[in-house]
């Protein structure tokens, strides 16, 4: 019996450092209304959906830095955070489930790079980004430099990789099993596998990925901008397609993209990938855009029951080193 | 300082069930001579290089089944196995390091799907395939049916994933660090990561991958043959490129390909992939062919020191489930 579902990635274009929350919210609500017109049931929004991607800047003013975070309600979580409540009210009113990324400040003041799955104003599950890229210190504090200061502004996620059911999307007796990752996480096989081992059928991923930052990358500062952008997009698609295939799940990726402040370029790549690794829907623009696809969750069965039937083929007795240490130990040189 | 090396995949075309070892050896030696002409230092050969891919057949005659295995010498290993000694003598004479896959029968009679790294008639390292695909029982014993009976004919590898140095390929003070995988292993992120955590710079992979077997796959028996072949090739490239990129290593893949017995088709896809996931050399035929590339091992540094600097970014405290169980445990249904 098929288990059909209409899903979408909500791509969000240019957001400047100074763009007010109200302006961003109005754009996000327009995307929700478009999703409603198309009868979409689940929409994935980007990482730090409500603001520009502020970890690219060295921000030393605490007032400005705090302005990029959402203060969660101690009981209801993100849905009553003052700056963004209208967005969740609208999604609930339209009956659309959403995955939304944002900079979280806990009631105790701890900062995380977070995504929540929200259905009818209820936070069904929360994920905090585990693989924070970049460094604590800026490599160059010139105001026009692209930094990557997530390690400075966020704590690494402390919730692990918890797959969960989305009962609002239930077919007959079975609710879809969902996982969430944020940006750089998608390059790390471990998170995907942890979700795969919980039977996840849809991976939801928001991201901000720089299109050209040779100084940040330690690359030739004169490297070709078109090559850099295409290569960043190639890597994004490569890892999402491969990890979706090898874990037999769908994957929805939502980009923050465009030229923030008119000078910091982010890649696009919003798409829906099927469990065989094929891209079945993809963005056409580099601005606000809803990328819609009809999927059948039973398409996961071929991979889950045969090629990647984990219980038949995996050999955990040989995987110990994956959890025994973080870094590399090389074999000794042979004299 | 660059660390240049000329490497090759030795693709091997059609080998029938009845093709004598001597005929296959002559073809392999021709490929070695071609590698010597081109000054190649390391050549990767396919899985079960010396025979057809016999696990596609249900073989009930022990004499025939045993004829596909190499009997290793208890001291020197594969290099003195009677059927194949001339191949290793030739490689040693030409000063070429080789990775070769073969069906191994230990002196105690235990069968493995094995690859050895051999340099100057010395077995530098041995790998036994961990992820055996298929089933113990045939799904159909018609003689023209493609089965996948590796679980019937081999024991799962017992050596884990041991990266090793290749001192014969040393530059100045540093020998390349090598890993080996066999066929289906390349689809499983765990093996790659175990090697990545040992600093591997070159992954060597031989394979036999069926191009069209809808009955084996449980797919529509009328599925389009061109689509099936292209999709199998797509999956092969996707996983090799993604895992090479996310582990910041080169990858050399060598196919057994062509139409065995004139009716069992295997995909090509012999290639060399760089640590950014780009294919830098690729087969042009579906027959015997040497695919040569000049690589610089220092190209691994960008990935190993930045994007995938494991010690900075990995969080093993969240990966426990990867080693705690083989199979899936789904989250409970929500009522």
XYZ file of C-alpha atoms in Angstrom:
670
model
C 0.000 0.000 0.000
C 1.572 3.360 -0.996
C 2.220 6.011 1.653
C 2.039 9.250 -0.367
C 3.044 12.633 1.049
C 3.514 16.066 -0.480
C 6.584 17.808 0.934
C 8.584 20.941 0.182
C 11.844 22.722 0.792
C 11.332 26.436 1.463
C 14.369 28.125 -0.008
C 15.014 31.618 1.380
C 17.014 34.152 -0.620
C 19.093 37.159 0.418
C 18.769 38.277 4.041
C 20.990 41.168 5.080
C 22.617 41.716 8.448
C 20.261 44.610 9.114
C 17.024 43.060 7.775
C 14.327 43.293 10.479
C 12.696 40.089 11.785
C 9.281 41.356 10.685
C 10.435 41.547 7.076
C 11.843 38.002 7.163
C 8.693 36.677 8.863
C 6.509 38.208 6.154
C 8.563 36.390 3.496
C 8.365 33.070 5.373
C 4.610 33.435 5.773
C 4.303 34.027 2.022
C 6.107 30.700 1.516
C 3.702 28.995 3.950
C 0.728 30.389 2.054
C 2.183 29.083 -1.190
C 2.645 25.664 0.445
C -0.977 25.744 1.585
C -2.162 26.535 -1.969
C -0.256 23.466 -3.175
C -1.550 21.251 -0.342
C 1.934 20.590 1.030
C 1.928 18.803 4.404
C 5.566 19.221 5.489
C 7.857 22.185 4.758
C 11.563 22.328 5.642
C 13.062 25.794 6.197
C 16.790 26.680 6.303
C 19.318 26.894 9.112
C 18.978 30.192 11.070
C 15.829 30.859 9.059
C 14.843 34.105 10.767
C 18.032 36.134 10.275
C 21.110 36.393 8.133
C 23.838 33.793 8.795
C 25.568 35.896 11.466
C 28.505 33.509 12.235
C 30.173 34.878 9.118
C 30.805 38.111 11.049
C 33.056 38.790 14.011
C 30.513 40.431 16.286
C 31.903 41.965 19.465
C 28.797 43.916 20.469
C 26.699 41.702 22.768
C 23.497 43.560 21.995
C 23.837 42.915 18.278
C 24.923 39.298 18.846
C 21.919 38.605 21.085
C 19.597 40.095 18.509
C 20.230 37.078 16.253
C 19.042 34.564 18.875
C 15.516 33.442 19.734
C 14.651 33.233 23.408
C 12.619 30.068 23.859
C 9.720 29.850 26.248
C 10.621 27.521 29.128
C 7.424 25.504 28.608
C 6.378 25.754 24.957
C 9.806 26.239 23.339
C 10.263 28.152 20.107
C 6.575 28.584 19.193
C 6.099 31.387 21.715
C 9.479 33.093 21.214
C 8.377 36.719 20.887
C 10.066 37.542 17.578
C 8.764 34.561 15.643
C 5.424 33.550 17.157
C 3.402 34.770 14.130
C 5.211 32.270 11.896
C 4.224 29.290 14.036
C 0.688 30.605 14.468
C 0.350 30.742 10.693
C 1.738 27.237 10.133
C -0.698 25.870 12.743
C -3.602 27.746 11.183
C -2.784 26.224 7.775
C -2.207 22.727 9.191
C 1.345 22.511 7.852
C 4.156 20.768 9.733
C 7.422 22.728 9.639
C 11.102 22.114 10.329
C 12.736 25.432 11.166
C 16.309 26.302 12.023
C 17.183 29.139 14.396
C 19.792 30.339 16.861
C 18.482 29.119 20.194
C 19.130 30.758 23.531
C 17.908 28.509 26.323
C 16.189 29.981 29.390
C 19.572 29.435 31.105
C 21.339 31.400 28.377
C 23.064 28.532 26.552
C 23.396 29.125 22.761
C 22.767 26.352 20.221
C 22.329 26.104 16.462
C 18.932 24.413 16.535
C 16.083 23.068 14.428
C 12.632 22.182 15.722
C 9.923 20.053 14.133
C 6.664 21.857 14.899
C 3.160 20.554 14.264
C 0.084 22.532 15.358
C 2.126 24.786 17.667
C 3.625 21.724 19.355
C 7.373 21.072 19.268
C 7.397 17.390 18.304
C 11.198 17.148 18.381
C 14.250 19.360 18.654
C 17.727 18.906 17.216
C 20.877 20.842 18.111
C 23.682 20.894 15.540
C 26.414 18.451 16.535
C 29.084 19.186 13.900
C 29.899 22.875 14.294
C 32.351 23.901 11.558
C 34.907 26.664 11.614
C 36.920 27.957 14.544
C 36.565 29.912 17.751
C 38.819 32.719 16.592
C 38.388 34.724 13.384
C 41.121 34.230 10.840
C 40.784 37.851 9.702
C 38.701 40.581 11.351
C 38.287 42.765 8.286
C 34.547 43.573 8.081
C 34.252 42.275 4.515
C 35.810 38.901 5.347
C 33.739 35.723 5.455
C 34.480 34.038 8.768
C 32.958 30.824 10.129
C 32.590 31.410 13.866
C 30.007 28.828 14.858
C 32.349 27.336 17.440
C 32.543 30.808 19.019
C 28.807 31.504 19.095
C 27.285 28.063 19.761
C 27.792 25.064 22.013
C 27.902 21.691 20.212
C 24.503 19.988 20.243
C 23.809 17.856 23.320
C 20.756 15.928 22.119
C 22.407 13.448 19.769
C 20.458 12.130 16.774
C 16.929 11.248 17.879
C 14.597 10.039 15.143
C 10.930 10.623 15.875
C 7.453 9.946 14.527
C 5.303 12.605 12.856
C 1.794 11.399 13.796
C 0.212 14.362 11.990
C 1.423 12.764 8.729
C 0.235 9.256 9.595
C -0.988 6.857 6.910
C -3.225 4.114 8.249
C -1.284 2.683 11.167
C 2.198 4.025 10.435
C 3.566 7.534 11.045
C 6.612 8.657 9.073
C 9.944 8.491 10.898
C 11.873 11.751 10.660
C 15.446 12.903 11.273
C 16.964 16.389 11.310
C 20.467 17.595 10.500
C 21.822 21.116 10.122
C 24.207 22.264 7.389
C 27.711 20.849 8.031
C 26.164 17.775 9.705
C 25.142 16.555 6.244
C 28.793 15.906 5.346
C 29.276 13.481 8.278
C 28.121 9.909 7.727
C 27.766 9.215 11.441
C 24.680 11.351 12.005
C 22.928 9.876 8.988
C 23.697 6.341 10.147
C 22.434 7.008 13.670
C 19.133 8.079 12.110
C 19.222 5.202 9.623
C 19.538 2.764 12.517
C 16.275 4.199 13.851
C 14.491 3.586 10.554
C 14.287 7.232 9.482
C 12.404 7.757 6.217
C 12.795 11.519 5.719
C 15.882 13.571 6.561
C 15.249 17.309 6.920
C 18.243 19.602 6.401
C 18.592 23.374 6.389
C 21.883 25.092 5.611
C 23.880 28.230 4.834
C 26.829 27.282 2.624
C 29.275 29.847 1.355
C 29.830 29.872 -2.416
C 33.221 31.599 -2.512
C 35.571 32.198 0.423
C 39.097 31.213 -0.658
C 40.740 32.958 2.304
C 38.524 31.054 4.724
C 39.237 27.793 2.904
C 42.989 28.427 2.736
C 42.702 28.277 -1.053
C 44.151 30.453 -3.808
C 42.592 33.929 -3.253
C 42.301 34.287 -7.030
C 40.371 31.036 -7.475
C 37.608 31.191 -10.041
C 34.297 32.190 -8.504
C 32.186 30.097 -10.875
C 34.267 26.993 -10.201
C 34.092 27.561 -6.453
C 30.316 27.978 -6.475
C 29.797 24.914 -8.663
C 32.149 22.831 -6.547
C 30.402 23.820 -3.311
C 27.082 22.884 -4.887
C 28.565 19.603 -6.176
C 29.750 18.669 -2.675
C 26.364 19.545 -1.175
C 24.469 17.368 -3.621
C 27.038 14.562 -3.506
C 26.825 14.035 0.245
C 23.041 14.385 0.459
C 22.432 11.981 -2.430
C 24.980 9.428 -1.196
C 23.856 9.437 2.423
C 20.166 9.336 1.474
C 20.876 6.316 -0.765
C 23.065 4.432 1.715
C 20.495 4.929 4.472
C 17.473 4.305 2.224
C 15.626 7.502 3.093
C 14.245 10.615 1.445
C 16.032 13.887 2.057
C 14.695 17.454 1.900
C 17.306 20.225 1.767
C 16.474 23.927 2.223
C 19.034 26.613 1.396
C 19.500 30.119 2.647
C 21.042 31.497 -0.516
C 21.730 34.607 -2.550
C 24.089 37.519 -1.888
C 23.679 38.653 1.734
C 24.584 42.338 2.193
C 25.191 42.280 -1.568
C 28.618 40.692 -1.047
C 28.483 37.340 0.806
C 27.291 34.681 -1.631
C 25.591 31.432 -0.516
C 24.874 28.411 -2.721
C 21.379 27.212 -3.619
C 20.729 23.436 -3.900
C 17.253 23.224 -2.327
C 15.933 19.839 -3.360
C 14.129 16.618 -2.589
C 16.161 13.409 -2.966
C 14.637 9.934 -3.096
C 15.950 6.802 -1.289
C 17.838 5.710 -4.421
C 19.769 8.999 -4.352
C 17.965 10.649 -7.273
C 17.074 14.339 -7.180
C 13.313 14.460 -7.836
C 12.750 18.222 -7.345
C 15.172 21.122 -7.332
C 15.269 24.932 -7.016
C 15.103 27.061 -10.155
C 16.057 30.437 -8.640
C 18.408 31.850 -6.024
C 15.615 33.632 -4.157
C 12.589 32.735 -2.024
C 11.136 29.619 -3.631
C 9.063 26.603 -2.674
C 10.452 23.320 -4.071
C 7.603 20.790 -3.971
C 7.630 17.020 -4.479
C 5.180 14.149 -4.151
C 6.868 11.242 -2.452
C 5.855 7.713 -1.495
C 7.474 6.630 1.757
C 7.286 2.997 0.681
C 10.030 3.773 -1.852
C 12.390 3.353 1.145
C 11.563 -0.346 1.325
C 13.785 -1.510 -1.555
C 16.890 -0.100 0.179
C 15.846 -0.894 3.739
C 14.881 -4.509 2.998
C 17.558 -5.463 0.449
C 20.654 -3.451 -0.490
C 20.962 -1.847 2.934
C 19.228 -4.391 5.148
C 21.391 -3.386 8.108
C 20.705 -6.409 10.300
C 21.862 -8.762 7.540
C 24.965 -6.960 6.362
C 26.423 -4.615 8.999
C 29.332 -5.917 11.149
C 29.555 -3.594 14.179
C 32.347 -5.698 15.691
C 34.690 -4.047 13.175
C 33.513 -0.432 13.649
C 34.899 0.255 17.125
C 37.362 2.953 16.142
C 34.446 5.171 15.041
C 33.412 5.718 18.639
C 36.763 5.194 20.346
C 38.354 8.474 19.301
C 37.611 11.712 17.457
C 40.820 12.117 15.484
C 43.372 10.307 13.352
C 46.040 7.866 14.509
C 48.301 6.946 11.595
C 50.023 3.581 11.254
C 53.724 3.835 12.141
C 56.221 4.626 9.408
C 57.994 1.532 8.084
C 61.768 1.783 8.037
C 56.378 19.726 -1.089
C 54.268 17.657 -3.556
C 54.081 13.869 -3.205
C 53.409 12.747 -6.785
C 52.496 9.184 -7.696
C 51.298 7.526 -10.896
C 48.546 4.998 -10.224
C 46.126 2.919 -12.269
C 42.975 0.865 -12.145
C 43.284 -2.330 -14.205
C 39.826 -2.968 -15.566
C 39.227 -6.560 -16.657
C 36.540 -7.377 -19.223
C 34.520 -10.520 -19.896
C 35.666 -13.685 -18.116
C 33.526 -16.760 -18.666
C 32.769 -19.521 -16.190
C 34.942 -21.886 -18.193
C 37.843 -19.536 -18.973
C 41.128 -21.192 -17.878
C 43.337 -19.475 -15.291
C 46.210 -19.380 -17.782
C 44.156 -17.310 -20.199
C 43.154 -14.819 -17.489
C 46.757 -14.613 -16.221
C 48.006 -13.776 -19.713
C 45.512 -10.893 -19.907
C 46.518 -9.592 -16.472
C 50.192 -9.751 -17.390
C 49.461 -7.729 -20.526
C 47.914 -5.075 -18.288
C 51.007 -5.131 -16.048
C 53.252 -4.647 -19.087
C 51.127 -1.705 -20.195
C 51.458 -0.231 -16.684
C 55.211 -0.678 -16.863
C 55.363 1.152 -20.210
C 53.508 4.057 -18.608
C 55.707 4.029 -15.471
C 52.779 3.289 -13.160
C 53.832 2.452 -9.577
C 50.577 1.075 -8.136
C 47.892 -0.912 -9.987
C 44.550 -1.949 -8.487
C 42.921 -5.073 -9.942
C 39.265 -6.185 -9.477
C 37.547 -8.419 -6.954
C 38.065 -12.142 -7.773
C 40.504 -11.041 -10.460
C 41.583 -14.497 -11.596
C 38.183 -16.015 -12.439
C 34.651 -15.137 -13.345
C 32.449 -13.898 -10.501
C 31.280 -17.354 -9.489
C 28.889 -16.344 -6.637
C 26.344 -15.521 -9.321
C 25.922 -19.281 -9.871
C 24.452 -21.922 -7.622
C 27.345 -24.408 -7.705
C 26.673 -27.747 -6.057
C 29.743 -29.566 -7.402
C 32.571 -29.177 -4.856
C 35.262 -29.770 -7.442
C 34.040 -26.911 -9.592
C 33.488 -24.635 -6.578
C 37.006 -25.280 -5.296
C 38.429 -24.509 -8.717
C 37.538 -20.832 -8.215
C 39.600 -20.524 -5.016
C 43.322 -19.869 -4.570
C 45.122 -22.010 -2.035
C 47.487 -19.716 -0.182
C 50.923 -20.804 0.930
C 51.031 -20.993 4.729
C 54.154 -18.814 4.836
C 54.184 -16.538 1.794
C 50.436 -16.196 1.197
C 48.975 -15.599 -2.230
C 52.231 -14.975 -4.127
C 53.078 -18.672 -4.257
C 49.551 -19.977 -4.850
C 50.156 -22.403 -7.704
C 47.601 -21.045 -10.175
C 48.640 -17.416 -9.981
C 52.335 -17.305 -9.091
C 53.375 -16.056 -12.572
C 51.311 -12.890 -12.097
C 53.107 -11.937 -8.875
C 56.486 -12.866 -10.333
C 55.813 -10.486 -13.224
C 54.669 -7.602 -10.981
C 57.803 -8.022 -8.870
C 60.018 -8.153 -11.940
C 58.502 -4.878 -13.184
C 58.658 -3.217 -9.748
C 54.919 -2.522 -9.672
C 52.869 -2.706 -6.473
C 49.527 -4.440 -6.959
C 46.226 -4.782 -5.122
C 44.550 -7.999 -6.241
C 41.246 -9.563 -5.265
C 40.744 -13.317 -5.171
C 38.752 -16.075 -3.536
C 41.008 -17.189 -0.677
C 41.088 -20.656 0.820
C 43.208 -20.648 3.969
C 45.520 -23.575 4.756
C 42.748 -24.589 7.207
C 40.162 -24.493 4.437
C 38.309 -21.294 5.421
C 36.939 -19.342 2.427
C 37.160 -15.539 2.243
C 36.630 -12.872 -0.407
C 40.077 -11.312 -0.135
C 42.403 -8.652 -1.496
C 46.158 -8.497 -0.896
C 48.543 -5.590 -1.349
C 51.690 -7.120 -2.811
C 55.021 -5.377 -3.338
C 58.078 -7.265 -4.618
C 56.490 -10.664 -3.905
C 55.795 -9.604 -0.318
C 52.220 -9.424 1.002
C 52.306 -6.024 2.708
C 48.702 -6.266 3.892
C 45.621 -8.397 3.444
C 41.952 -7.475 3.596
C 38.967 -9.826 3.806
C 35.595 -8.480 2.664
C 33.463 -7.540 5.665
C 30.147 -6.657 3.990
C 29.109 -9.771 2.092
C 25.947 -9.024 0.090
C 23.219 -11.396 -0.983
C 21.944 -14.470 0.783
C 22.924 -18.005 1.723
C 20.177 -19.579 -0.350
C 19.579 -19.004 -4.069
C 16.335 -17.243 -4.877
C 16.042 -19.223 -8.107
C 18.185 -22.160 -9.238
C 17.594 -21.761 -12.949
C 21.055 -21.869 -14.602
C 20.525 -18.529 -16.379
C 19.567 -16.687 -13.200
C 21.887 -14.156 -11.581
C 22.193 -15.090 -7.926
C 24.318 -13.397 -5.267
C 25.587 -16.213 -3.069
C 28.583 -14.648 -1.342
C 27.128 -15.418 2.083
C 27.024 -19.086 1.001
C 30.557 -19.288 -0.360
C 32.538 -16.981 1.963
C 32.917 -16.226 5.659
C 32.674 -12.512 6.580
C 36.104 -10.931 6.830
C 37.786 -11.246 10.227
C 40.599 -8.705 9.829
C 38.630 -5.463 10.174
C 39.873 -2.344 8.386
C 43.627 -2.055 8.836
C 45.289 0.867 7.065
C 48.946 0.311 6.257
C 52.017 2.029 4.835
C 53.389 1.323 1.360
C 57.103 1.976 1.899
C 57.870 1.062 -1.715
C 56.015 4.249 -2.712
C 57.721 6.462 -0.107
C 58.437 10.127 -0.799
C 61.210 11.551 1.349
C 60.244 10.534 4.879
C 56.563 9.662 4.384
C 55.070 6.481 2.901
C 51.521 6.627 1.542
C 48.810 5.245 3.824
C 46.574 2.745 2.038
C 43.195 1.139 2.653
C 41.402 -1.677 0.815
C 37.705 -2.412 0.357
C 35.954 -4.954 -1.847
C 32.845 -4.299 -3.933
C 29.787 -3.978 -1.663
C 32.003 -2.581 1.145
C 32.216 0.678 -0.797
C 28.534 1.399 -0.082
C 29.055 1.266 3.700
C 30.374 4.445 5.326
C 31.745 2.598 8.343
C 34.654 0.922 6.562
C 35.704 4.171 4.903
C 35.597 6.011 8.222
C 37.661 3.350 9.995
C 40.332 3.866 7.331
C 39.892 7.657 7.436
C 40.561 7.583 11.170
C 43.905 5.950 10.344
C 44.830 8.726 7.921
C 44.400 6.676 4.746
C 45.306 8.593 1.581
C 44.436 6.028 -1.111
C 41.486 3.639 -1.034
C 41.823 0.636 -3.370
C 38.587 -1.045 -4.458
C 37.890 -3.919 -6.812
C 34.349 -5.048 -7.639
C 31.922 -7.101 -9.700
C 28.608 -5.253 -9.913
C 25.690 -6.608 -11.850
C 24.175 -4.244 -14.424
C 20.745 -5.818 -14.746
C 19.169 -8.395 -12.434
C 15.595 -7.306 -11.668
C 14.615 -10.699 -10.261
C 17.556 -10.614 -7.870
C 16.713 -7.052 -6.840
C 13.012 -7.786 -6.405
C 12.304 -5.192 -9.095
C 9.991 -5.208 -12.112
C 11.299 -8.031 -14.386
C 10.568 -5.799 -17.382
C 12.606 -2.885 -16.080
C 14.592 -1.050 -18.735
C 18.074 -2.477 -19.132
C 19.710 0.849 -20.030
C 18.173 2.553 -17.005
C 19.252 -0.298 -14.724
C 22.845 -0.216 -15.994
C 23.083 3.562 -15.703
C 21.559 3.539 -12.239
C 23.970 0.863 -11.002
C 26.863 2.923 -12.387
C 25.410 6.088 -10.806
C 25.271 4.406 -7.381
C 28.825 3.101 -7.748
C 30.238 6.526 -8.570
C 28.062 8.315 -6.026
C 29.291 6.310 -3.048
C 32.948 6.276 -4.100
C 33.019 10.006 -4.770
C 31.142 10.899 -1.578
C 33.146 8.659 0.720
C 36.466 9.714 -0.842
C 35.491 13.362 -0.318
C 34.219 12.973 3.256
C 37.348 11.055 4.239
C 39.726 13.282 2.254
C 41.426 10.480 0.336
C 42.032 9.324 -3.218
C 40.142 6.286 -4.435
C 41.040 3.836 -7.207
C 38.235 1.563 -8.427
C 38.792 -1.438 -10.704
C 35.848 -3.181 -12.382
C 35.377 -6.674 -13.627
C 32.939 -5.830 -16.397
C 31.464 -6.929 -19.683
C 29.099 -9.803 -20.504
C 30.302 -12.964 -18.732
C 29.198 -16.125 -20.568
C 27.649 -13.688 -23.061
C 24.645 -13.175 -20.767
C 25.582 -11.839 -17.311
C 26.346 -8.128 -17.647
C 28.581 -6.236 -15.163
C 28.997 -2.455 -14.976
C 32.244 -0.610 -15.741
C 33.165 2.499 -13.682
C 36.920 1.954 -13.296
C 38.260 5.323 -12.199
C 40.503 7.415 -10.021
C 38.770 9.899 -7.693
C 40.552 12.768 -5.928
C 40.044 13.816 -2.275
C 37.538 16.490 -3.313
C 35.376 13.769 -4.889
C 36.200 14.596 -8.523
C 36.719 11.830 -11.070
C 40.139 12.538 -12.591
C 40.444 9.429 -14.826
C 37.838 6.987 -16.060
C 37.456 3.892 -18.282
C 36.589 4.353 -21.947
C 35.726 0.723 -22.807
C 34.023 -2.270 -21.240
C 37.026 -4.545 -21.784
C 40.555 -4.954 -20.452
C 41.858 -1.416 -19.956
C 44.380 0.438 -17.848
C 43.003 3.691 -16.384
C 46.015 5.820 -15.398
C 46.220 8.995 -13.312
C 48.941 11.179 -11.856
C 48.029 12.106 -8.310
C 49.601 14.263 -5.597
C 48.992 12.812 -2.152
C 49.230 16.273 -0.632
C 45.879 17.043 -2.243
C 44.439 15.195 0.786
C 45.619 17.965 3.100
C 42.850 20.481 2.363
C 40.204 18.006 3.490
C 42.190 16.389 6.292
C 43.289 19.691 7.858
C 40.149 21.794 7.339
C 36.743 20.583 6.154
C 37.172 17.122 7.653
C 39.648 17.770 10.454
C 38.236 14.894 12.468
C 39.769 15.826 15.832
C 38.169 19.278 15.672
C 34.706 18.373 14.463
C 33.753 14.759 15.215
C 31.652 14.063 18.343
C 31.976 10.320 19.074
C 29.898 10.650 22.240
C 26.835 10.807 19.976
C 27.737 7.887 17.668
C 27.242 4.994 20.079
C 24.363 3.328 18.251
C 26.659 2.672 15.272
C 28.530 0.009 17.230
C 25.797 -1.025 19.662
C 23.687 -2.976 17.187
C 23.594 -4.147 13.591
C 19.961 -3.488 12.739
C 17.129 -0.996 13.038
C 15.116 -0.150 16.146
C 12.280 2.205 15.239
C 10.864 4.805 17.617
C 7.509 3.670 19.044
C 4.321 4.611 17.215
C 2.578 7.636 18.726
C -1.097 7.104 19.498
